[in-house]
């Protein structure tokens, strides 16, 4: 009897040794079976198959993901802009004397026309007011507090619950297969780092984003601090994405995932490397569960990259058809 | 007999389970027993002891190392400058018509006075000529070729053998105890990334350094490339080091290791964080095996940081006394 149990255990153990981990349970349960899912599984399988013709050593399995519209939603406006507007309202409530001044007046009046006038001067003021003139630690605290209280205007959920469940599964799956996963986003790097680790399992040092000038100085009591200056430094968008990848990662990704024309150069750069490559684009096609938009959207415009992706055989993910679930279940 | 063997194997296996890995064999064999080695062992022991009062979760065990003079030697001149001078000579040999022009003429004549005149205009020209005006891939190839043929002028060794054996052991030991190790150096990031992975076990994405502007573009055949422009972008030295740490790592280190005044702000920033911290400085005291220099050296000047380190109780490593071995044995 004992011997039988031991043999059964051995057999079970042995049978699991030869097979890849994802043969047993579906690593991407929120993806519908179809071309996109199959392309991912095939790619990951072949690059991690030691001795195979397409094997890529683990240290070169670099995967880069855009954030807005690729890992979490970006409608009706980028969430970082929503943060800035919420923050302006919070500041005005704390200091009523601000209410008559710009950009407070226009934000409180929800006067988007005034905020957008003069090349978006008001919006830029709102961004600068809420993102600079403080230490990096203070900014991170403010973003953390906002995430705890803010809710998405139509979906009524926390913003860090507006992430795409299929993508969270994909990130986890890639890491389980020896990939190192990075965010490469036009969003502010200090903003994303507040939630990227908990939400996506991506640590701060693997978040690449836009940034402003930060200065090292000693405070009045001689303690070192990093101060966020009101000056842009690096825009991690469009051609800035491969530049940011080179600067921060120093290796060309073998997999890149985006959703807009701002990701085109990252996808080109990734796809043009030698050896196996996977370039993916999310096409927002789901007006019921999420939003449907592409060529004419002011947010997340997808036009040139869609054409080039189709021409070059990149994997276009149709959100409506390819995703079984969009957002995670309520906790 | 079989039963005895099994029991012995079991006993051996079990006895190794409870003890920390470094209790059995010395993880730092090239370090002499003394205050510096003990400070490292104590620090690493306490931050990785789960449940202990000084425990630090693995994802926050960030360790940053300066490169020149901390991980490898920097005398008689920084090796990256040596690379530039060697490269100028190689280019002049390939194209003799260059020999009369600057900076070629002065480099070939070893006319350091001419190269240093006018605020080092000639040296800067030599750096720009050899570091810009080409793609990042081409530059990496050139550095790799140089490492294969160049030899240190007095030690007659490959430059990537001029690394400090005790530090290579320390990096490996820290990683074995859950630390993530980074280079944070004034050296050029594209230069260091060529050898950092093989030499130190530090992958490109964990190398922070100075950089020039890089531009994304398509070549004549429409293939993406990254082109190194003749324009400085970021100087990762002095107050630039904590700024670089914030930008690239996004977390304050708990351990930092430097050797010159250019590391002072990185050490201040690291030491000023809450919880356990270890700030270390190498004092170059070994004129026989390496070089002895500090306050008055034009390369790797150590003056203010030595005073501040002593005043604040940072760990000052005395190379002559604390290191059993300096360079690795000949392969």
XYZ file of C-alpha atoms in Angstrom:
662
model
C 0.000 0.000 0.000
C 2.770 2.368 1.010
C 4.760 1.254 -1.978
C 1.816 1.925 -4.253
C 1.387 5.445 -2.877
C 5.061 6.151 -3.332
C 4.963 4.901 -6.911
C 1.881 6.988 -7.657
C 3.542 10.088 -6.245
C 6.689 9.384 -8.213
C 4.710 8.924 -11.394
C 2.841 12.167 -10.842
C 6.061 13.984 -10.125
C 7.846 12.540 -13.132
C 5.024 13.224 -15.520
C 5.178 16.900 -14.655
C 8.908 17.135 -15.215
C 8.987 16.910 -18.977
C 6.106 19.169 -19.845
C 6.206 22.969 -19.935
C 4.449 24.542 -16.957
C 1.638 26.014 -19.043
C 0.620 22.724 -20.635
C -1.279 21.777 -17.502
C -3.357 24.836 -16.689
C -4.178 27.710 -18.998
C -1.802 30.555 -18.096
C -4.037 33.057 -19.911
C -7.590 32.197 -18.807
C -8.948 35.668 -19.652
C -7.846 35.342 -23.278
C -10.216 33.643 -25.698
C -8.696 30.947 -27.876
C -7.772 32.516 -31.174
C -4.924 33.799 -33.302
C -3.646 36.374 -30.790
C -3.491 34.000 -27.846
C -1.923 31.315 -30.009
C 0.721 33.740 -31.300
C 1.696 34.567 -27.717
C 1.828 30.936 -26.592
C 3.810 29.886 -29.667
C 6.292 32.734 -29.271
C 6.877 32.206 -25.562
C 7.149 28.470 -26.100
C 9.774 28.688 -28.820
C 12.022 31.341 -27.247
C 12.149 29.464 -23.948
C 12.731 26.028 -25.418
C 16.349 25.269 -24.611
C 18.160 23.724 -27.552
C 15.403 24.774 -29.950
C 16.178 26.847 -33.066
C 14.508 29.971 -31.648
C 15.824 29.754 -28.091
C 16.649 33.115 -26.483
C 18.666 33.124 -23.230
C 16.625 34.335 -20.283
C 18.623 37.553 -19.793
C 17.604 38.663 -23.286
C 13.912 37.891 -22.834
C 12.992 41.563 -22.439
C 9.314 42.479 -22.821
C 8.134 46.107 -22.897
C 4.563 47.291 -22.382
C 3.002 50.660 -22.916
C 0.787 51.579 -19.945
C -2.145 53.875 -20.916
C -4.530 51.875 -23.100
C -2.292 48.804 -23.012
C -2.113 47.815 -19.329
C -4.911 49.992 -17.999
C -7.693 52.068 -19.556
C -7.222 55.647 -20.771
C -10.770 56.916 -21.296
C -12.412 59.398 -21.011
C -9.018 61.055 -20.302
C -5.571 59.754 -19.300
C -5.766 58.863 -15.621
C -2.728 60.968 -14.806
C -4.537 64.026 -16.146
C -7.575 63.018 -14.092
C -5.249 62.912 -11.075
C -4.065 66.460 -11.813
C -7.626 67.781 -12.102
C -8.735 66.004 -8.898
C -5.694 67.350 -7.134
C -6.417 70.936 -8.238
C -9.903 70.574 -6.768
C -8.509 69.190 -3.509
C -6.028 72.069 -3.242
C -8.737 74.655 -3.941
C -10.923 73.121 -1.223
C -8.027 73.387 1.220
C -7.179 76.963 0.264
C -10.349 78.749 -0.900
C -8.334 81.849 -1.828
C -7.076 79.876 -4.860
C -10.537 79.447 -6.344
C -10.483 82.646 -8.389
C -7.043 81.982 -9.857
C -6.050 79.909 -12.885
C -5.891 77.028 -13.419
C -8.142 76.510 -10.362
C -11.057 78.561 -11.678
C -11.330 76.706 -14.975
C -10.830 73.275 -13.408
C -13.526 73.958 -10.779
C -15.852 75.215 -13.513
C -15.005 72.125 -15.617
C -14.290 74.645 -18.385
C -12.363 72.358 -20.726
C -12.470 74.966 -23.475
C -10.634 77.493 -21.308
C -8.148 74.843 -20.123
C -7.389 73.764 -23.686
C -7.034 77.283 -25.122
C -3.604 78.668 -25.993
C -2.177 75.191 -26.769
C -3.527 73.728 -23.543
C -1.816 76.275 -21.316
C -4.361 75.720 -18.539
C -3.934 71.942 -18.579
C -0.167 72.342 -18.519
C -0.501 74.699 -15.545
C -2.644 72.104 -13.790
C -0.028 69.414 -14.490
C 2.870 71.589 -13.310
C 1.042 72.723 -10.174
C 0.324 69.140 -9.132
C 3.536 67.431 -10.276
C 6.352 69.830 -9.364
C 7.573 72.107 -6.594
C 7.758 69.266 -4.068
C 10.019 66.355 -3.179
C 9.726 63.014 -4.937
C 8.654 61.427 -1.629
C 5.874 63.993 -1.117
C 4.613 63.449 -4.673
C 4.515 59.663 -4.225
C 2.445 60.094 -1.051
C -0.039 62.370 -2.811
C -0.493 59.893 -5.684
C -0.955 57.037 -3.208
C -3.644 58.974 -1.332
C -5.420 59.857 -4.571
C -5.493 56.202 -5.671
C -7.187 55.337 -2.383
C -10.012 57.844 -2.697
C -10.496 58.540 -6.418
C -13.016 56.611 -8.507
C -13.329 56.381 -12.273
C -16.120 58.755 -13.453
C -18.184 56.176 -15.339
C -16.999 52.767 -14.133
C -16.993 53.900 -10.489
C -13.928 51.799 -9.687
C -10.545 52.564 -8.197
C -8.168 53.556 -10.979
C -5.799 50.712 -10.114
C -8.731 48.346 -10.725
C -9.071 49.724 -14.258
C -6.232 47.449 -15.352
C -6.749 44.767 -17.962
C -6.994 41.335 -16.409
C -5.701 39.567 -19.572
C -2.582 41.744 -19.475
C -1.944 41.102 -15.783
C -2.070 37.396 -16.645
C 0.246 37.902 -19.613
C 2.822 39.792 -17.499
C 2.767 37.034 -14.893
C 3.026 34.326 -17.556
C 5.986 36.021 -19.246
C 7.832 36.329 -15.940
C 7.132 32.671 -15.150
C 8.858 31.856 -18.467
C 12.004 33.819 -17.662
C 11.050 37.171 -19.173
C 11.841 40.484 -17.514
C 8.826 42.775 -17.913
C 9.103 46.568 -18.291
C 6.677 49.434 -18.638
C 7.686 51.909 -21.367
C 5.077 54.630 -21.288
C 4.511 58.294 -22.058
C 3.116 58.595 -18.531
C 5.165 60.164 -15.748
C 7.666 57.736 -14.285
C 7.156 58.960 -10.702
C 3.392 58.594 -11.108
C 3.456 55.033 -12.432
C 5.990 53.757 -9.935
C 3.519 54.348 -7.104
C 1.260 51.515 -8.251
C 3.219 49.481 -10.822
C 4.714 47.020 -8.373
C 1.503 46.171 -6.531
C -0.726 46.309 -9.607
C 1.452 44.699 -12.280
C 4.285 43.093 -10.331
C 6.696 45.495 -12.072
C 9.246 47.049 -9.681
C 10.152 50.774 -9.898
C 13.463 50.072 -11.619
C 11.586 48.437 -14.509
C 9.329 51.417 -15.152
C 10.437 53.742 -17.968
C 8.430 56.920 -18.466
C 8.451 60.638 -19.067
C 10.188 62.731 -16.452
C 10.898 66.247 -15.279
C 14.119 67.661 -13.896
C 14.824 66.531 -10.332
C 17.436 68.231 -8.159
C 19.399 66.843 -5.239
C 19.651 69.183 -2.252
C 19.852 69.254 1.524
C 16.800 70.480 3.408
C 16.917 73.051 6.244
C 17.976 70.325 8.658
C 20.713 69.005 6.376
C 18.796 65.944 5.195
C 19.125 64.947 1.531
C 16.035 65.303 -0.626
C 15.120 65.123 -4.299
C 13.107 68.098 -5.497
C 10.848 68.043 -8.571
C 11.493 71.127 -10.702
C 8.962 72.696 -13.075
C 10.932 71.700 -16.151
C 10.357 68.809 -18.545
C 13.298 66.541 -19.172
C 12.360 63.494 -21.211
C 9.252 62.604 -23.184
C 8.969 58.845 -23.465
C 6.633 58.765 -26.441
C 6.942 58.048 -30.155
C 10.645 58.038 -31.158
C 11.363 58.697 -27.456
C 10.348 55.117 -26.649
C 13.254 53.304 -28.333
C 15.514 56.049 -26.954
C 14.129 55.408 -23.461
C 14.532 51.657 -23.931
C 18.165 52.159 -24.893
C 18.780 54.545 -22.019
C 17.080 52.597 -19.252
C 17.217 48.991 -20.393
C 20.177 48.960 -22.755
C 18.878 45.949 -24.659
C 16.423 45.610 -27.504
C 13.171 43.933 -26.393
C 12.070 40.740 -28.096
C 8.415 41.434 -27.298
C 6.649 44.803 -27.261
C 2.996 45.600 -26.683
C 1.302 48.916 -27.414
C -2.005 50.375 -28.505
C -1.437 53.710 -30.205
C 0.697 55.594 -32.708
C 2.882 56.661 -29.793
C 4.035 53.045 -29.646
C 4.906 52.765 -33.337
C 8.661 53.329 -32.999
C 8.937 50.963 -30.026
C 7.189 48.286 -32.085
C 9.377 48.980 -35.153
C 12.538 48.871 -33.094
C 11.522 45.641 -31.376
C 10.363 43.909 -34.546
C 13.510 44.871 -36.480
C 15.909 42.966 -34.217
C 17.361 39.660 -35.323
C 15.878 36.382 -34.136
C 12.310 35.777 -32.971
C 10.258 38.914 -32.244
C 6.680 39.548 -31.239
C 5.030 42.945 -31.753
C 1.489 43.316 -30.441
C -1.151 46.035 -30.651
C -4.391 46.237 -28.704
C -7.229 47.457 -30.856
C -9.909 49.000 -28.632
C -13.025 47.490 -30.207
C -15.259 46.916 -27.219
C -17.724 49.757 -26.702
C -19.709 47.769 -24.148
C -17.151 46.457 -21.702
C -14.540 49.159 -22.388
C -14.404 51.751 -25.198
C -14.167 51.540 -28.973
C -11.795 54.014 -30.603
C -8.871 54.194 -33.006
C -8.023 56.492 -35.923
C -9.880 59.631 -34.872
C -9.554 59.473 -31.096
C -7.738 62.372 -29.405
C -6.730 59.898 -26.670
C -4.779 56.826 -27.770
C -5.019 57.522 -31.506
C -4.285 54.324 -33.437
C -3.859 54.973 -37.148
C -0.359 54.633 -38.639
C 0.605 51.858 -36.250
C -2.540 49.897 -37.195
C -1.688 50.120 -40.888
C 1.979 49.291 -40.376
C 1.110 46.480 -37.964
C -1.287 44.898 -40.449
C 1.209 45.289 -43.293
C 4.017 43.745 -41.297
C 2.030 40.927 -39.742
C 2.197 42.169 -36.161
C -0.352 40.644 -33.816
C -3.430 42.865 -33.591
C -5.447 42.005 -30.500
C -9.152 42.643 -30.986
C -10.288 43.458 -27.470
C -13.897 42.463 -28.051
C -13.093 39.150 -29.690
C -9.856 38.185 -27.951
C -10.553 39.018 -24.328
C -12.932 36.906 -22.279
C -12.706 39.368 -19.406
C -11.532 42.986 -19.568
C -11.265 44.212 -15.972
C -10.523 42.103 -12.896
C -13.458 40.801 -10.838
C -14.460 42.926 -7.864
C -12.269 41.951 -4.933
C 25.097 -0.276 4.447
C 22.625 1.367 2.071
C 20.570 2.500 5.031
C 23.664 4.016 6.625
C 24.512 5.916 3.442
C 20.988 7.221 3.166
C 21.014 8.357 6.781
C 24.365 10.073 6.328
C 23.117 11.875 3.238
C 19.965 12.903 5.038
C 21.954 14.191 8.002
C 24.225 16.180 5.724
C 21.262 17.609 3.875
C 19.361 18.516 7.029
C 22.307 20.144 8.737
C 22.626 22.568 5.863
C 18.972 23.582 5.960
C 18.954 25.659 9.111
C 22.150 27.622 8.727
C 22.626 30.697 6.539
C 24.529 29.922 3.376
C 27.585 31.955 4.352
C 28.105 30.226 7.711
C 29.696 27.270 5.970
C 32.147 28.751 3.529
C 33.524 32.244 3.585
C 31.574 34.230 0.950
C 34.296 36.901 0.901
C 37.578 34.963 0.786
C 39.540 37.896 -0.659
C 38.631 40.097 2.287
C 40.825 39.950 5.394
C 39.025 39.514 8.685
C 38.564 42.937 10.198
C 36.098 45.730 10.872
C 35.127 46.320 7.224
C 34.393 42.675 6.417
C 32.532 42.270 9.705
C 30.413 45.368 9.015
C 29.380 43.896 5.656
C 28.573 40.457 7.070
C 26.625 41.938 9.987
C 24.645 44.255 7.743
C 23.760 41.611 5.171
C 22.888 39.171 7.944
C 20.500 41.482 9.728
C 18.639 42.878 6.708
C 18.002 39.407 5.344
C 16.950 37.800 8.630
C 13.215 37.329 8.254
C 11.347 38.314 11.415
C 14.377 40.168 12.762
C 14.154 43.831 13.823
C 16.230 45.016 10.852
C 14.688 42.839 8.166
C 14.340 44.513 4.750
C 12.153 42.806 2.108
C 14.185 41.529 -0.812
C 12.721 43.988 -3.337
C 14.112 46.872 -1.288
C 17.589 45.394 -0.932
C 19.089 47.765 -3.486
C 22.890 48.086 -3.551
C 24.660 50.697 -5.712
C 28.339 50.676 -6.654
C 30.473 53.314 -8.260
C 32.634 51.779 -11.017
C 35.964 53.636 -11.531
C 38.103 53.097 -8.446
C 35.381 51.072 -6.718
C 34.819 48.050 -8.952
C 37.845 48.391 -11.190
C 41.022 50.491 -11.125
C 41.229 54.039 -12.464
C 44.975 54.750 -12.648
C 46.962 56.176 -14.319
C 43.864 57.553 -16.112
C 40.227 56.510 -16.276
C 40.033 53.493 -18.557
C 37.335 55.074 -20.680
C 39.701 57.940 -21.458
C 42.394 55.377 -22.245
C 39.914 53.788 -24.641
C 39.374 57.155 -26.359
C 43.123 57.731 -26.779
C 43.723 54.192 -28.077
C 40.846 54.611 -30.471
C 42.201 57.902 -31.807
C 45.498 56.130 -32.536
C 43.696 53.270 -34.262
C 41.714 55.703 -36.432
C 44.860 57.644 -37.345
C 46.583 54.422 -38.359
C 43.630 53.567 -40.595
C 43.448 57.026 -42.144
C 46.931 58.586 -42.194
C 45.511 61.861 -43.537
C 44.133 62.467 -40.025
C 47.553 62.500 -38.394
C 48.133 66.224 -38.821
C 44.722 67.205 -37.476
C 43.621 67.695 -33.868
C 43.010 65.866 -31.649
C 44.952 63.183 -33.581
C 48.244 65.094 -33.688
C 48.412 65.704 -29.931
C 47.248 62.200 -29.032
C 49.862 60.622 -31.331
C 52.537 62.925 -29.869
C 51.312 62.035 -26.351
C 51.200 65.787 -25.815
C 49.067 65.851 -22.672
C 49.745 69.538 -22.186
C 48.232 70.398 -25.570
C 45.290 68.048 -24.964
C 44.569 69.592 -21.574
C 44.885 73.236 -22.682
C 41.802 75.390 -23.069
C 39.874 73.478 -20.375
C 40.753 70.116 -21.863
C 39.356 70.944 -25.288
C 41.588 68.346 -26.958
C 40.559 65.569 -24.588
C 36.912 66.463 -25.086
C 37.454 66.324 -28.858
C 39.035 62.899 -28.471
C 36.050 61.735 -26.393
C 33.485 63.128 -28.837
C 35.304 61.710 -31.880
C 35.344 58.220 -30.389
C 31.970 58.186 -28.632
C 29.542 59.905 -31.001
C 28.568 60.083 -34.654
C 27.750 56.379 -34.838
C 24.992 53.988 -33.842
C 24.825 52.494 -30.343
C 25.420 49.041 -31.859
C 28.557 50.200 -33.707
C 29.911 51.801 -30.532
C 29.345 48.642 -28.491
C 31.265 46.633 -31.104
C 34.190 49.049 -31.014
C 34.407 48.894 -27.213
C 34.236 45.104 -27.304
C 37.088 44.933 -29.826
C 39.177 47.350 -27.759
C 38.706 45.251 -24.611
C 40.027 42.240 -26.512
C 43.246 43.880 -27.676
C 44.066 46.662 -25.199
C 46.357 46.081 -22.231
C 46.851 48.225 -19.141
C 50.054 50.313 -19.559
C 51.764 49.196 -16.344
C 49.965 46.043 -15.214
C 49.923 44.615 -18.740
C 46.530 43.036 -18.245
C 43.229 43.229 -20.076
C 41.218 46.127 -18.673
C 38.362 43.827 -17.697
C 40.886 41.927 -15.572
C 41.683 45.141 -13.681
C 38.572 44.573 -11.566
C 38.788 44.103 -7.832
C 38.374 40.472 -6.856
C 36.992 41.340 -3.367
C 34.274 43.441 -4.997
C 33.320 40.753 -7.485
C 32.874 38.446 -4.471
C 30.855 41.095 -2.648
C 28.520 41.625 -5.609
C 27.958 37.879 -5.892
C 27.419 37.543 -2.144
C 24.871 40.389 -2.065
C 22.907 38.841 -4.931
C 22.941 35.463 -3.191
C 21.320 37.204 -0.224
C 18.492 38.706 -2.258
C 20.078 42.063 -3.145
C 19.744 43.660 -6.561
C 23.117 45.151 -7.519
C 23.500 48.304 -9.632
C 26.394 50.302 -11.021
C 25.968 54.062 -10.522
C 28.991 55.646 -12.154
C 30.200 58.818 -13.807
C 31.407 56.594 -16.646
C 29.475 56.369 -19.894
C 26.535 54.026 -19.683
C 27.021 52.612 -23.188
C 30.691 51.968 -22.428
C 30.114 50.103 -19.167
C 27.252 47.996 -20.452
C 29.616 46.257 -22.862
C 31.437 44.432 -20.067
C 29.327 44.834 -16.897
C 27.296 41.667 -17.346
C 30.200 39.347 -18.042
C 32.616 41.016 -15.624
C 30.365 41.828 -12.665
C 27.187 39.863 -13.312
C 25.322 43.174 -13.629
C 22.924 43.270 -16.612
C 22.668 46.389 -18.840
C 19.384 47.492 -17.258
C 21.141 47.762 -13.888
C 23.902 50.053 -15.125
C 23.366 53.774 -14.468
C 25.898 56.157 -15.953
C 26.524 59.371 -17.843
C 25.004 59.605 -21.280
C 24.820 61.648 -24.432
C 21.810 62.388 -26.578
C 20.712 59.412 -28.678
C 18.293 59.765 -31.586
C 15.973 57.194 -33.117
C 15.926 57.143 -36.892
C 15.518 54.869 -39.894
C 18.601 54.105 -41.962
C 18.729 54.285 -45.764
C 17.099 50.857 -45.975
C 14.345 51.759 -43.529
C 15.795 49.848 -40.605
C 15.523 51.456 -37.140
C 18.752 52.570 -35.515
C 19.841 54.592 -32.504
C 22.385 57.275 -33.325
C 24.771 58.781 -30.766
C 24.774 62.589 -31.083
C 27.674 64.843 -30.079
C 25.737 66.358 -27.188
C 25.982 65.562 -23.489
C 22.746 64.705 -21.750
C 23.275 63.540 -18.202
C 26.315 63.583 -15.928
C 25.977 60.863 -13.335
C 28.455 62.291 -10.842
C 28.263 64.129 -7.528
C 24.667 65.380 -6.978
C 23.845 63.671 -10.287
C 24.206 60.269 -8.623
C 21.148 60.436 -6.337
C 19.296 62.033 -9.260
C 20.353 59.108 -11.482
C 19.347 56.631 -8.784
C 15.921 58.219 -8.572
C 15.528 58.332 -12.327
C 16.713 54.824 -13.170
C 16.050 52.821 -10.012
C 13.277 54.785 -8.338
C 14.171 53.478 -4.892
C 16.706 54.599 -2.336
C 19.555 52.080 -1.937
C 20.214 50.551 1.467
C 23.875 49.962 0.620
C 26.186 52.212 -1.425
C 29.867 51.838 -2.167
C 32.125 54.552 -3.574
C 35.701 55.775 -3.472
C 35.788 59.485 -4.277
C 34.147 62.848 -3.654
C 32.014 62.173 -6.714
C 30.264 59.538 -4.618
C 29.576 61.792 -1.637
C 25.958 62.622 -2.471
C 25.119 59.002 -3.305
C 26.498 57.981 0.086
C 24.668 60.798 1.899
C 21.403 59.950 0.180
C 21.771 56.242 0.942
C 22.803 56.729 4.561
C 19.987 59.202 5.277
C 17.184 56.741 4.574
C 15.262 55.159 7.433
C 16.110 51.664 8.665
C 19.448 49.893 8.341
C 21.929 51.469 5.918
C 25.506 50.730 4.948
C 27.732 53.354 3.327
C 31.204 52.226 2.281
C 34.253 53.973 0.875
C 37.356 52.361 -0.575
C 40.487 54.176 0.492
C 43.259 53.507 -2.041
C 46.170 52.837 0.321
C 48.069 50.145 -1.507
C 50.953 51.558 -3.535
C 52.417 48.110 -4.153
C 49.539 45.997 -5.378
C 47.463 48.898 -6.686
C 47.922 52.682 -6.180
C 47.887 54.936 -3.122
C 46.045 58.246 -3.549
C 43.351 60.366 -1.980
C 43.079 64.089 -1.216
C 45.365 65.493 -3.894
C 44.797 63.048 -6.732
C 43.393 64.480 -9.980
C 41.808 61.060 -10.589
C 39.452 59.745 -7.922
C 40.023 62.591 -5.455
C 38.891 61.508 -1.987
C 38.786 64.406 0.445
C 35.385 65.672 1.610
C 33.838 62.213 1.458
C 36.661 60.811 3.598
C 36.075 63.445 6.272
C 32.313 63.084 6.176
C 32.548 59.300 6.142
C 34.783 59.264 9.197
C 32.574 61.766 11.013
C 29.417 59.804 10.270
C 30.827 56.368 10.951
C 30.662 55.063 7.391
C 32.772 52.015 6.681
C 36.163 53.041 5.289
C 37.805 50.108 3.546
C 41.586 50.281 3.746
C 42.647 48.492 0.574
C 46.063 47.513 1.870
C 44.818 46.157 5.187
C 41.368 44.872 4.254
C 41.969 43.110 0.950
C 43.828 39.814 0.828
C 43.821 39.927 -2.947
C 43.284 42.952 -5.184
C 43.018 41.659 -8.759
C 41.740 38.251 -9.861
C 44.273 35.483 -10.449
C 45.461 35.054 -14.034
C 43.007 32.798 -15.832
